[in-house]
Coordinates of C-alpha atoms in Angstrom, one line a residue:
V480 CA -17.3 15.5 -12.8
P481 CA -16.8 14.9 -9.1
S482 CA -19.2 16.2 -6.7
E483 CA -18.3 18.4 -3.8
Q484 CA -18.8 15.7 -1.4
I485 CA -16.4 13.4 -3.5
I486 CA -13.6 16.0 -3.7
K487 CA -14.0 16.3 0.3
T488 CA -13.9 12.7 0.6
V489 CA -10.7 12.3 -1.2
A490 CA -9.1 15.4 0.6
D491 CA -10.3 13.7 3.9
L492 CA -8.8 10.4 3.0
R493 CA -5.4 11.9 2.0
A494 CA -5.2 13.7 5.3
T495 CA -6.0 10.5 7.1
I496 CA -3.5 8.4 5.3
R497 CA -0.7 11.0 5.7
H498 CA -1.5 11.2 9.5
H499 CA -1.3 7.4 9.7
E500 CA 1.8 7.2 7.5
E501 CA 3.6 9.6 10.1
R502 CA 2.3 7.5 13.0
Y503 CA 3.7 4.3 11.4
Y504 CA 6.9 5.3 9.4
V505 CA 8.3 8.3 11.4
L506 CA 7.0 7.8 15.1
H507 CA 6.9 3.9 14.9
D508 CA 3.6 4.1 16.9
P509 CA 0.6 3.1 14.7
E510 CA -3.0 4.0 15.7
I511 CA -4.6 1.6 13.3
S512 CA -4.0 -1.9 11.9
D513 CA -2.2 -2.4 8.7
A514 CA -5.5 -3.9 7.3
E515 CA -7.4 -0.7 8.3
F516 CA -4.8 1.4 6.6
D517 CA -4.9 -0.6 3.4
Q518 CA -8.7 0.0 3.4
L519 CA -8.2 3.6 3.5
L520 CA -5.7 3.5 0.7
H521 CA -7.9 1.1 -1.3
Q522 CA -10.9 3.6 -0.8
L523 CA -8.6 6.6 -2.2
T524 CA -7.4 4.3 -4.9
M525 CA -11.0 3.4 -6.1
L526 CA -12.1 7.2 -6.1
E527 CA -9.0 8.3 -7.9
T528 CA -9.6 5.5 -10.5
A529 CA -13.3 6.8 -10.9
Y530 CA -12.1 10.4 -10.9
P531 CA -8.6 10.5 -12.6
E532 CA -8.8 14.4 -12.7
L533 CA -8.6 14.2 -8.8
V534 CA -5.1 12.4 -8.9
T535 CA -2.1 14.5 -7.8
T536 CA 1.5 13.9 -7.7
H537 CA 1.3 14.4 -3.9
S538 CA -1.5 11.8 -3.4
P539 CA -0.5 8.9 -1.2
T540 CA -1.4 6.5 -4.0
Q541 CA 1.4 8.2 -6.2
R542 CA 4.5 7.8 -4.0
V543 CA 6.2 5.3 -1.6
S544 CA 5.6 6.5 2.0
G545 CA 8.0 7.1 4.8
R546 CA 11.7 8.2 5.1
P547 CA 14.4 5.8 4.9
V548 CA 15.8 4.8 8.5
E549 CA 19.4 6.1 8.9
G550 CA 22.2 3.4 9.4
F551 CA 20.8 0.9 7.0
S552 CA 22.9 0.2 3.8
S553 CA 21.4 -0.6 0.4
V554 CA 21.2 -4.3 -0.4
D555 CA 20.8 -6.0 -3.9
H556 CA 18.7 -9.2 -3.6
V557 CA 19.9 -12.1 -5.8
V558 CA 16.3 -13.4 -5.4
P559 CA 13.4 -10.9 -6.0
M560 CA 11.7 -9.6 -2.9
L561 CA 8.1 -10.4 -3.4
S562 CA 5.1 -8.8 -1.7
L563 CA 2.0 -10.4 0.0
D564 CA 0.2 -7.6 -1.9
N565 CA -2.3 -7.2 1.0
A566 CA -3.4 -10.7 1.4
Y567 CA -6.1 -11.0 4.0
D568 CA -7.6 -14.4 3.4
E569 CA -6.5 -17.9 2.6
A570 CA -7.2 -17.6 -1.1
Q571 CA -5.2 -14.6 -1.5
L572 CA -2.2 -16.1 0.5
E573 CA -2.4 -19.3 -1.7
A574 CA -2.1 -17.1 -4.6
F575 CA 0.7 -15.2 -3.3
D576 CA 2.5 -18.8 -2.7
D577 CA 1.6 -19.7 -6.2
R578 CA 3.4 -16.5 -7.6
V579 CA 6.5 -17.3 -5.5
H580 CA 6.6 -20.9 -6.6
K581 CA 6.3 -19.8 -10.2
V582 CA 9.2 -17.0 -9.9
L583 CA 11.5 -19.5 -8.2
E584 CA 10.4 -22.2 -10.6
L585 CA 9.7 -24.6 -7.8
G586 CA 7.3 -27.5 -7.7
Q587 CA 4.2 -27.2 -5.6
D588 CA 5.7 -29.5 -2.9
E589 CA 8.8 -27.6 -2.4

């Protein structure tokens, strides 16, 4: 059972994340770095994993953020669009590179 402090921390993280999503996606004026944002989201994810009863459908961990920008059309990609998945160091970047090579069936020297 989560303590009152855990419940408050989760609520505060959600509010902070929503604020920064608005600044980034809607206003195009971020106040924090992507790494700092990812750390906030990671903290919330860890708390929701530890206390699944706190997960709601409105949590930033349960949805994609931001509104689509008007004027862009949808595109089907022949090759999958892959994500760096929050790579912050050389080992994580190399792991991403390995995944891309595997999906594209490339040799390591290609």
